Amino acid sequence: IVIWLVVATALFFAFLRFTIRGRIFKKLFWDDAAVVVAVILHLTLAIMYKYIIPTMFELDRIANGQEAFTPAFLPPAAVFLKMQFAIIVLFWTIIWIVKVSFLIFYRKLYARLPGGLLRWYLVSGFTAVTYLLAWAFQLGSCVPIKHYFTLGENALPKVCSVLIFRRRLRDAARHPLLECVPLRGSGG
């Protein structure tokens, strides 16, 4: 239920955005196209979660000794592991698409400032690099990629908590960079 409430909320705000923009500007812009892609991917993510949640709970019950393991569990567990990886990648992609939407919108603001486009390109490049780094860290720093698809092999080592903490710090540093630079330059 929670997943679908989040999707409904996203759909509501996207609809509200398109309605307001349509009435004020009489057209939609490229940043709106990015939002449409993000909403479609968010809906895809919710469908994937709906599909794997029963297996996730069964895996949890088996891991906690509440249910006996049977060989019949292996095929759904293999699908779960593959979809879990896809969900992680899809979630990050959705977040970065929303960031791209902001960047497209901010480009109009940056273009009016002296040296603004240079700053916009720097922030856009930084955002692209952090997306690529997120992939690189996911694919190699915590758990080798082959372990994502092997049951019982995808437990996180303790060093991962440090890496995850560093990622959160990186995200915290990037958001003000993305959101505040045009406001400072435009007198805000």
Tab-separated table of N, CA and C in Angstrom, residues 65-127:
chain	number	residue	atom	x	y	z
A	65	GLY	N	14.619	-18.349	10.435
A	65	GLY	CA	14.260	-19.666	10.945
A	65	GLY	C	12.773	-19.866	11.175
A	66	GLN	N	11.955	-18.975	10.674
A	66	GLN	CA	10.505	-19.087	10.851
A	66	GLN	C	9.871	-20.006	9.808
A	67	GLU	N	10.624	-20.288	8.775
A	67	GLU	CA	10.121	-21.131	7.697
A	67	GLU	C	11.282	-21.991	7.210
A	68	ALA	N	10.989	-23.212	6.826
A	68	ALA	CA	12.032	-24.121	6.356
A	68	ALA	C	12.388	-23.815	4.903
A	69	PHE	N	13.658	-23.932	4.611
A	69	PHE	CA	14.119	-23.750	3.239
A	69	PHE	C	13.758	-24.985	2.426
A	70	THR	N	13.253	-24.773	1.218
A	70	THR	CA	12.988	-25.867	0.286
A	70	THR	C	13.624	-25.521	-1.054
A	71	PRO	N	13.999	-26.515	-1.828
A	71	PRO	CA	14.590	-26.231	-3.146
A	71	PRO	C	13.643	-25.463	-4.073
A	72	ALA	N	12.353	-25.531	-3.817
A	72	ALA	CA	11.387	-24.792	-4.650
A	72	ALA	C	11.551	-23.280	-4.498
A	73	PHE	N	12.238	-22.855	-3.432
A	73	PHE	CA	12.433	-21.432	-3.203
A	73	PHE	C	13.541	-20.845	-4.088
A	74	LEU	N	14.431	-21.678	-4.613
A	74	LEU	CA	15.579	-21.181	-5.383
A	74	LEU	C	15.205	-20.369	-6.632
A	75	PRO	N	14.282	-20.814	-7.486
A	75	PRO	CA	13.950	-19.995	-8.666
A	75	PRO	C	13.394	-18.607	-8.311
A	76	PRO	N	12.408	-18.511	-7.376
A	76	PRO	CA	11.962	-17.153	-7.053
A	76	PRO	C	13.053	-16.316	-6.370
A	77	ALA	N	13.935	-16.968	-5.612
A	77	ALA	CA	15.028	-16.237	-4.961
A	77	ALA	C	15.998	-15.688	-5.994
A	78	ALA	N	16.272	-16.446	-7.054
A	78	ALA	CA	17.159	-15.968	-8.116
A	78	ALA	C	16.548	-14.756	-8.825
A	79	VAL	N	15.255	-14.822	-9.083
A	79	VAL	CA	14.565	-13.679	-9.704
A	79	VAL	C	14.609	-12.478	-8.759
A	80	PHE	N	14.408	-12.729	-7.472
A	80	PHE	CA	14.464	-11.656	-6.471
A	80	PHE	C	15.810	-10.945	-6.501
A	81	LEU	N	16.894	-11.697	-6.529
A	81	LEU	CA	18.223	-11.087	-6.519
A	81	LEU	C	18.463	-10.234	-7.758
A	82	LYS	N	18.032	-10.717	-8.913
A	82	LYS	CA	18.201	-9.943	-10.143
A	82	LYS	C	17.357	-8.673	-10.109
A	83	MET	N	16.134	-8.805	-9.638
A	83	MET	CA	15.262	-7.631	-9.584
A	83	MET	C	15.723	-6.649	-8.507
A	84	GLN	N	16.287	-7.153	-7.433
A	84	GLN	CA	16.795	-6.275	-6.387
A	84	GLN	C	17.896	-5.370	-6.952
A	85	PHE	N	18.787	-5.918	-7.737
A	85	PHE	CA	19.834	-5.127	-8.366
A	85	PHE	C	19.216	-4.108	-9.321
A	86	ALA	N	18.262	-4.549	-10.134
A	86	ALA	CA	17.606	-3.641	-11.081
A	86	ALA	C	16.875	-2.520	-10.342
A	87	ILE	N	16.271	-2.829	-9.211
A	87	ILE	CA	15.563	-1.822	-8.425
A	87	ILE	C	16.536	-0.766	-7.904
A	88	ILE	N	17.694	-1.192	-7.439
A	88	ILE	CA	18.697	-0.237	-6.952
A	88	ILE	C	19.106	0.709	-8.078
A	89	VAL	N	19.406	0.153	-9.227
A	89	VAL	CA	19.833	0.963	-10.366
A	89	VAL	C	18.707	1.875	-10.835
A	90	LEU	N	17.495	1.351	-10.881
A	90	LEU	CA	16.348	2.143	-11.311
A	90	LEU	C	16.067	3.285	-10.336
A	91	PHE	N	16.163	3.007	-9.052
A	91	PHE	CA	15.937	4.050	-8.042
A	91	PHE	C	16.927	5.199	-8.221
A	92	TRP	N	18.213	4.877	-8.371
A	92	TRP	CA	19.205	5.930	-8.566
A	92	TRP	C	18.962	6.693	-9.856
A	93	THR	N	18.580	5.973	-10.896
A	93	THR	CA	18.320	6.620	-12.176
A	93	THR	C	17.159	7.598	-12.056
A	94	ILE	N	16.127	7.233	-11.339
A	94	ILE	CA	14.990	8.138	-11.129
A	94	ILE	C	15.444	9.397	-10.413
A	95	ILE	N	16.231	9.237	-9.366
A	95	ILE	CA	16.716	10.400	-8.618
A	95	ILE	C	17.529	11.315	-9.529
A	96	TRP	N	18.408	10.739	-10.334
A	96	TRP	CA	19.241	11.576	-11.199
A	96	TRP	C	18.428	12.197	-12.323
A	97	ILE	N	17.381	11.551	-12.795
A	97	ILE	CA	16.529	12.161	-13.819
A	97	ILE	C	15.828	13.383	-13.243
A	98	VAL	N	15.398	13.310	-12.005
A	98	VAL	CA	14.796	14.479	-11.359
A	98	VAL	C	15.840	15.598	-11.244
A	99	LYS	N	17.078	15.237	-10.921
A	99	LYS	CA	18.151	16.239	-10.863
A	99	LYS	C	18.375	16.855	-12.242
A	100	VAL	N	18.308	16.056	-13.284
A	100	VAL	CA	18.440	16.577	-14.645
A	100	VAL	C	17.297	17.545	-14.941
A	101	SER	N	16.100	17.217	-14.476
A	101	SER	CA	14.972	18.129	-14.656
A	101	SER	C	15.259	19.486	-14.022
A	102	PHE	N	15.783	19.472	-12.791
A	102	PHE	CA	16.160	20.731	-12.142
A	102	PHE	C	17.242	21.451	-12.942
A	103	LEU	N	18.225	20.712	-13.417
A	103	LEU	CA	19.309	21.333	-14.179
A	103	LEU	C	18.796	21.979	-15.468
A	104	ILE	N	17.874	21.317	-16.127
A	104	ILE	CA	17.301	21.891	-17.352
A	104	ILE	C	16.572	23.192	-17.013
A	105	PHE	N	15.816	23.177	-15.932
A	105	PHE	CA	15.111	24.380	-15.505
A	105	PHE	C	16.097	25.479	-15.107
A	106	TYR	N	17.127	25.122	-14.343
A	106	TYR	CA	18.111	26.100	-13.875
A	106	TYR	C	18.925	26.698	-15.011
A	107	ARG	N	19.034	25.994	-16.113
A	107	ARG	CA	19.815	26.529	-17.228
A	107	ARG	C	19.264	27.881	-17.671
A	108	LYS	N	17.944	28.012	-17.648
A	108	LYS	CA	17.332	29.292	-18.014
A	108	LYS	C	17.768	30.393	-17.044
A	109	LEU	N	17.879	30.061	-15.772
A	109	LEU	CA	18.309	31.044	-14.786
A	109	LEU	C	19.792	31.370	-14.929
A	110	TYR	N	20.593	30.340	-15.141
A	110	TYR	CA	22.037	30.526	-15.284
A	110	TYR	C	22.366	31.359	-16.514
A	111	ALA	N	21.618	31.178	-17.604
A	111	ALA	CA	21.922	31.868	-18.855
A	111	ALA	C	21.855	33.381	-18.694
A	112	ARG	N	21.102	33.870	-17.727
A	112	ARG	CA	20.949	35.307	-17.505
A	112	ARG	C	22.075	35.918	-16.676
A	113	LEU	N	22.903	35.095	-16.089
A	113	LEU	CA	23.946	35.579	-15.188
A	113	LEU	C	25.294	35.650	-15.896
A	114	PRO	N	26.123	36.602	-15.515
A	114	PRO	CA	27.474	36.619	-16.086
A	114	PRO	C	28.232	35.355	-15.653
A	115	GLY	N	28.743	34.632	-16.604
A	115	GLY	CA	29.462	33.395	-16.310
A	115	GLY	C	28.547	32.282	-15.830
A	116	GLY	N	27.266	32.488	-15.956
A	116	GLY	CA	26.301	31.519	-15.442
A	116	GLY	C	26.326	30.190	-16.151
A	117	LEU	N	26.462	30.222	-17.468
A	117	LEU	CA	26.469	28.962	-18.209
A	117	LEU	C	27.683	28.113	-17.863
A	118	LEU	N	28.809	28.750	-17.611
A	118	LEU	CA	29.982	27.994	-17.185
A	118	LEU	C	29.689	27.268	-15.870
A	119	ARG	N	29.082	27.988	-14.927
A	119	ARG	CA	28.723	27.351	-13.651
A	119	ARG	C	27.712	26.234	-13.872
A	120	TRP	N	26.757	26.446	-14.775
A	120	TRP	CA	25.751	25.421	-15.058
A	120	TRP	C	26.421	24.163	-15.620
A	121	TYR	N	27.366	24.354	-16.551
A	121	TYR	CA	28.083	23.204	-17.109
A	121	TYR	C	28.905	22.491	-16.033
A	122	LEU	N	29.504	23.248	-15.126
A	122	LEU	CA	30.268	22.624	-14.043
A	122	LEU	C	29.367	21.790	-13.139
A	123	VAL	N	28.227	22.346	-12.748
A	123	VAL	CA	27.295	21.609	-11.885
A	123	VAL	C	26.731	20.401	-12.633
A	124	SER	N	26.405	20.574	-13.905
A	124	SER	CA	25.881	19.456	-14.700
A	124	SER	C	26.929	18.358	-14.841
A	125	GLY	N	28.166	18.745	-15.091
A	125	GLY	CA	29.242	17.753	-15.183
A	125	GLY	C	29.450	17.025	-13.871
A	126	PHE	N	29.415	17.775	-12.770
A	126	PHE	CA	29.553	17.165	-11.449
A	126	PHE	C	28.426	16.172	-11.189
A	127	THR	N	27.211	16.537	-11.565
A	127	THR	CA	26.063	15.641	-11.382
A	127	THR	C	26.226	14.377	-12.218
